[in-house]
Amino acid sequence: MYPRPFRYHRAASIREAVSLLAELGEEAKLLAGGQSLIPLMKLRLASPHHLVDLNFIPDLSYVRPEDGLLRFGALTRHAEVEASPAAQQIPILHDCAAGIADVQVRNRGTLGGSLAEADPSGDWAPVLLTLPTEVVCVGPEGERTLPLAEFFVDAYTTVLRPAELIREVVVRRPPPGSGGAYLAVKRSAPVYATATAAVQLMLADRETCSEAGIALGAVGLTPIKAAEAEAALRGQRLTPDTITRAAEAASAACDPQPDGRGSAAYKRALVGALVKRAIALAARRARGEQVEVSHIYA
Amino acid sequence: MPAKRNIRARKPAARKAPRPKLEEAAQWVGKPLPRKEEGRLVRGKGKFVDDYELPGMLHLWLVRSPYGHARVTHIDVSQAEAQPGVVCTLTGPEVAKLVRPFLEIGPEPGAKIVDYPMGVDKVRYQGEPVAAVVAETALAAADAAELVRVDYEPLPAVVDPEDALRDATLLHESAGTNVVWQGEFDYGDVDKAFQQAAHIVHIDRLHFHRFTSAPLEPNAVIAQWDPGEDFITFWCNNSFPAFAIQFLALALGIRIDQMRVQTYDIGGSFGIKITNYPYMALCALASRKAGGRPVKWIETRTDHMTASAHGNERVFRSTRVALDTSGRILAIESRHIDDCGAYPRYEPLGCIIWAQVLPGAYRFRNYRVRFTQVTTNKCPVGPNRGYSRMQHLWFLERVVDICAHALGIPADEMRRRNYIRADEFPYTTPNGCVYDSGDYARMLALAQERIGWDDWKEKQRRARAEGRLVGIGIGTTLDSGTNNFGQSRLLNPNAPFSGQSGVAIVKLGIDGNISVSLGSVPQGQGHETTSAQVVADVLNVTPELVSVRPGFDTERNAHTGHSGTYASQFAVTGLSAAHGAAQKLKAEMKRLAVFALNAKEDKLEFGMGAQGPEVRVRGSDKAIPYWGLANLVNVNNAVLPAKLQDVTLNCRYVYRPPFRLPDLKRKYGNLTLTYSAQLHIAVIEVDRDTYVPRILDYAVVDDCGRVVNPLIVEGQVHGATAHGIGAALLETCSYDENGNLRNATFSDYVPITSVNMPTLRTGHLESPSPFTFNGAKGMGEGGGAPLHAISAALQDALYAQGVIIDDSHNNASSLFHLLERTRAGRAAQIVRVESRAAAARR
Ligand SMILES: Cc1cc2nc3c(=O)[nH]c(=O)nc-3n(C[C@H](O)[C@H](O)[C@H](O)COP(=O)(O)OP(=O)(O)OC[C@H]3O[C@@H](n4cnc5c(N)ncnc54)[C@H](O)[C@@H]3O)c2cc1C
């Protein structure tokens, strides 16, 4: 690869990373797994003058269960989430981690990097939006904790301030009677999805949906929380009609761009199909069924 | 029989190793030997161009056009040249002064096209080089290249081949038209056939899309122009060097023996590296300008996708098919427009190469086509795997399936009625090609058996009852190999080449080792292995004892003007040459042994002795090892009689297929020697909600005559199938109306990966070729059968919804739109059936 010249800095602690960022200013970028940043540097679409490497900071990579919460270090690799028994208890997390690209990407790419990159097609954002999730950020002024729903501003843009980084991602574990599923259509493993649907449900009596989280990926500038689709399920029995209404609401909520993956009209139709299936899978899991979920590869 | 065993047991004790007689010797040809080259390749020890580090080596970086079509008004390299580490630069106008334009193969108007290795006053495709920076490191060159200032004046682009025909926007003003070549092909009596037809099927437009083979290793060159000797050495991965050196010599103004071209390991070419010679020229010029230091250029993936070579795109217009009452095709008439991108380069050869398989696998005798090739503002094409025949065979398979559906004849029955029959081989096609052997109906039956045809038909019926969209499609394809370059005369009567050849040198070395050098350019086809098998059989040794030099080398290895690896031919040209050279060597060894052992020639046998290979006198203890024979020639030769003076044990053989020049007036003649065939059956379901086409089952039957190495053949079948499935469902070079390639990276282009591959049910048939020494046929290209089978399966799945598959590339989104359009009653009426006979079904 032939990037423009840059200077490499290895941070030994979060505090050092923050102060390096503050010192080096706008021309500095954090390096986590490098799976988004390095391809951009290769094509000279990104040319930071400085790279601040997070990979040598101790204790930044973990999956830690704690009082109804799951804490993920920012540097936790997709593959670590995939293999983590604690994360596997929330099946939608496993669906997501195991379905990101290929083994090479999963072994390097990180959860923090994925959220910070805010790629409209990133998988983590829609999945975590269906669960109560918080992002713990550290900057020169100290630490702040933000709900994920307030984190994304636009494509590739978050509320992170200059010299601020993600330290941890905190997910509240769903209560019993919950189930979720994450489904994507991808043309092959190492490419971004054409469209994705994340659905997390809670069933009151195995039939009636008491809580619903639905989010869509790759069909807008940011991940889209489909509030009307959620409302279509909440308090309803999961009949085919209800599910279809929710799917239609999701289709209406998305805002896809035409590209090599498909036309806008196709992606809108696809979102409906994926939401429908994800609801059915989530409901089965909520009823305690063990269901394997795999993305759909064209 | 105990008696026999006793006789064996009484053989002299000294002879421990089993001594096979000549007749009983191991037949290495036909064995699934693992490839000899695997050892280095699988362990990452292969030697590719980028692995070479030469003393004083410089690196070249290209400045490329961001526009599909633009005038270049000004280039300023001063800032780039001032950068640390930069040695020199090249610009288009400078290159135009240093070289002559590349030779054009075709006649006018194409011959008036001026093709330099860089855009000069104009750029005609996105990625066309306009300047180069040469520096101490590739990074320094890349950094400096950003400082080259190029002023462009964007021009309107023409990207659609049918638009190009209108000549509203011209790529090459010197030619005065975008048409490169145009010709009429007319065989049999087409008009009469249409008069007699019971049904006439009209197909308005079919389109074969543009894709590429995306080899793992992009183009790469190191060139060193030695100023003292005025001699250029190339380390490269060009896959048809004998062709490249002729282009390079004319352009650079040197003789072909002032060049050495060598290749070693190559990470795939699939034909598209045949046209990387413009980059060879640029590296040579850069080396000369840099005072003779070697200059390396390694293409990036993005540049490879944008600006190396793509496959030919083709449009089939106003096709009419005449059929009799039972669905037998009587005649086809059509107009074909081939799109070769910005420069012809290897073209217009594609305008004739399709005619090697003019009737495909079918018996019709009347065929008329007007064939036109045009330039467009897209990457130049190269002879991509399945080259030109694949496009044509896809067209024929679409015709067959569309007619079958239109007349209500099952797809398999339609083919059985129309296939050339097994008892008709060797079969002379309407244009004089001779299909050597085959049995298409049996291949179909075998493929049907492999896939469980009746079972799938039943499953399909049930699935349809549930509203599911399941289709079963057949793809019949041919892989014509060992081409007769005489066919170029059908395009240009003055073309200076014809025939075909393969060459090999087999040598018994001074210490008794057997070495083979070939004229081919292997890129994974296992030439070291199969030629060792052939030579081992002739000389009665094991293949491990035969060392085959990797790679191509105009200086150290053998070569002819046809040398290269292309057009599915090594099993014929390469192995015939190796076989011929080994036989020549064996004849010399025999003459030496007659003298050394004082024995009659017919008493001699060749085989493995206790101490290695030896020649011995049958029924006696007298033997001489192979090294002993070499010793007689090279070391201890005062004992040799005068009549053995001509023995060198270094034997070169040139194999020439029995070709003649075609009849130019009738466009008639034998264009290829062998015809491998593949028959694929795909079962596909189009998901009703996601529209994702999923392959449920897949069968592949291949027939490449006698199989030299089943493992290698199976590997080629798998590879060609993957390429075809990728092209059918994932891979397409997508341009916008300004000539911008929209998918130049692997995240956007999406080459096929293992998750996209079905499990293949393979089957084989062996119809030995009567035209080759061992019955083998070339088979590496594969003929693109998945494109045919998948289009057919999709049509079968969606025909009831009113969908005709008219494009070779289909994906979930395009299928969604096909179905939407018919649902809304807006389906394009691309097929119309006219039936005259009272008995007609529709
Ligand atoms: C071939 C390929 C296919 C891919 N397919 C998919 C896919 O299908 N789905 C998917 O979701 N992703 C996919 N990815 C992207 C992958 O998941 C990346 O790992 C992820 O998007 C970024 O994480 P990273 O750790 O690699 O971040 P990096 O590339 O190192 O960084 C990305 C950006 O985030 C910033 N950053 C990193 N860490 C932090 C932090 N802790 N705090 C603040 N800013 C930070 C960096 O400065 C940089 O700007 C693919 C990548 C490749 C190469």
Coordinates of C-alpha atoms and ligand atoms in Angstrom, one line a residue, chain A residues 29-39 54 74 78 99-102 105 108-114 116-117 119 121-124 160 164-167 186 189-193, chain B residues 747, ligand 1:
Chain A
K29 CA -6.3 10.1 13.6
L30 CA -6.7 7.2 16.0
L31 CA -5.7 3.8 14.7
A32 CA -7.8 0.9 16.1
G33 CA -8.2 -2.2 14.0
G34 CA -7.4 -0.1 10.9
Q35 CA -10.0 -1.9 8.8
S36 CA -11.7 1.3 7.8
L37 CA -8.9 3.7 8.1
I38 CA -6.2 1.8 6.3
P39 CA -8.2 1.1 3.1
L54 CA -4.6 2.5 20.5
A74 CA -13.4 0.1 22.7
H78 CA -15.4 -8.3 16.3
G99 CA -21.5 -11.8 10.2
I100 CA -19.1 -8.9 9.8
A101 CA -16.9 -9.4 6.7
D102 CA -14.4 -12.3 6.9
V105 CA -11.5 -8.3 9.2
R108 CA -8.6 -6.8 13.5
G109 CA -11.7 -4.6 13.4
T110 CA -13.0 -3.2 16.7
L111 CA -16.3 -2.3 18.2
G112 CA -15.2 1.2 19.1
G113 CA -13.7 1.8 15.7
S114 CA -16.9 0.7 14.0
A116 CA -16.5 6.0 15.6
E117 CA -16.3 5.5 11.9
D119 CA -20.1 4.2 8.2
S121 CA -23.3 0.5 6.2
G122 CA -21.6 -0.5 9.5
D123 CA -23.2 -3.4 11.3
W124 CA -22.8 -2.6 14.9
L160 CA -17.2 13.0 19.3
E164 CA -12.3 12.8 22.2
L165 CA -12.3 9.0 22.0
I166 CA -14.5 6.1 22.8
R167 CA -13.3 4.2 25.9
K186 CA -24.6 -9.2 1.4
A189 CA -18.6 -11.9 3.0
P190 CA -16.0 -9.2 2.7
V191 CA -18.3 -6.4 1.4
Y192 CA -20.8 -4.2 3.2
A193 CA -24.5 -5.2 3.2
Chain B
S747 CA -15.7 -3.9 -2.1
Ligands
LIG1 C1 -13.0 -5.9 3.5 C2 -13.7 -5.3 4.6 C3 -15.0 -5.6 4.7 C4 -15.8 -5.0 5.8 N1 -17.1 -5.3 5.9 C5 -17.7 -4.8 7.0 C6 -19.1 -5.2 7.2 O1 -19.7 -6.0 6.5 N2 -19.7 -4.7 8.3 C7 -19.1 -3.8 9.1 O2 -19.7 -3.3 10.1 N3 -17.9 -3.4 8.9 C8 -17.1 -3.9 7.9 N4 -15.8 -3.6 7.7 C9 -15.3 -2.5 8.6 C10 -14.8 -3.1 9.9 O3 -15.8 -3.6 10.7 C11 -14.0 -2.1 10.7 O4 -13.3 -2.8 11.6 C12 -14.7 -1.0 11.4 O5 -15.6 -0.3 10.6 C13 -13.7 0.0 12.0 O6 -13.1 -0.5 13.1 P1 -11.5 -0.5 13.2 O7 -11.2 -0.9 14.6 O8 -10.9 -1.3 12.1 O9 -11.2 1.1 13.1 P2 -10.1 1.9 12.3 O10 -10.1 1.6 10.9 O11 -8.8 1.8 13.0 O12 -10.7 3.3 12.6 C14 -11.8 3.8 12.0 C15 -12.1 5.2 12.4 O13 -12.5 5.3 13.8 C16 -11.6 6.0 14.6 N5 -11.5 5.3 15.8 C17 -11.1 4.1 16.0 N6 -11.2 3.7 17.3 C18 -11.7 4.8 18.0 C19 -12.1 5.0 19.3 N7 -11.9 4.1 20.3 N8 -12.5 6.2 19.6 C20 -12.7 7.2 18.7 N9 -12.4 7.0 17.4 C21 -11.9 5.8 17.0 C22 -10.4 6.1 13.8 O14 -9.6 7.2 14.0 C23 -10.9 6.1 12.4 O15 -11.2 7.4 12.0 C24 -15.1 -4.1 6.7 C25 -13.8 -3.8 6.5 C26 -13.1 -4.4 5.5 C27 -11.6 -4.1 5.3

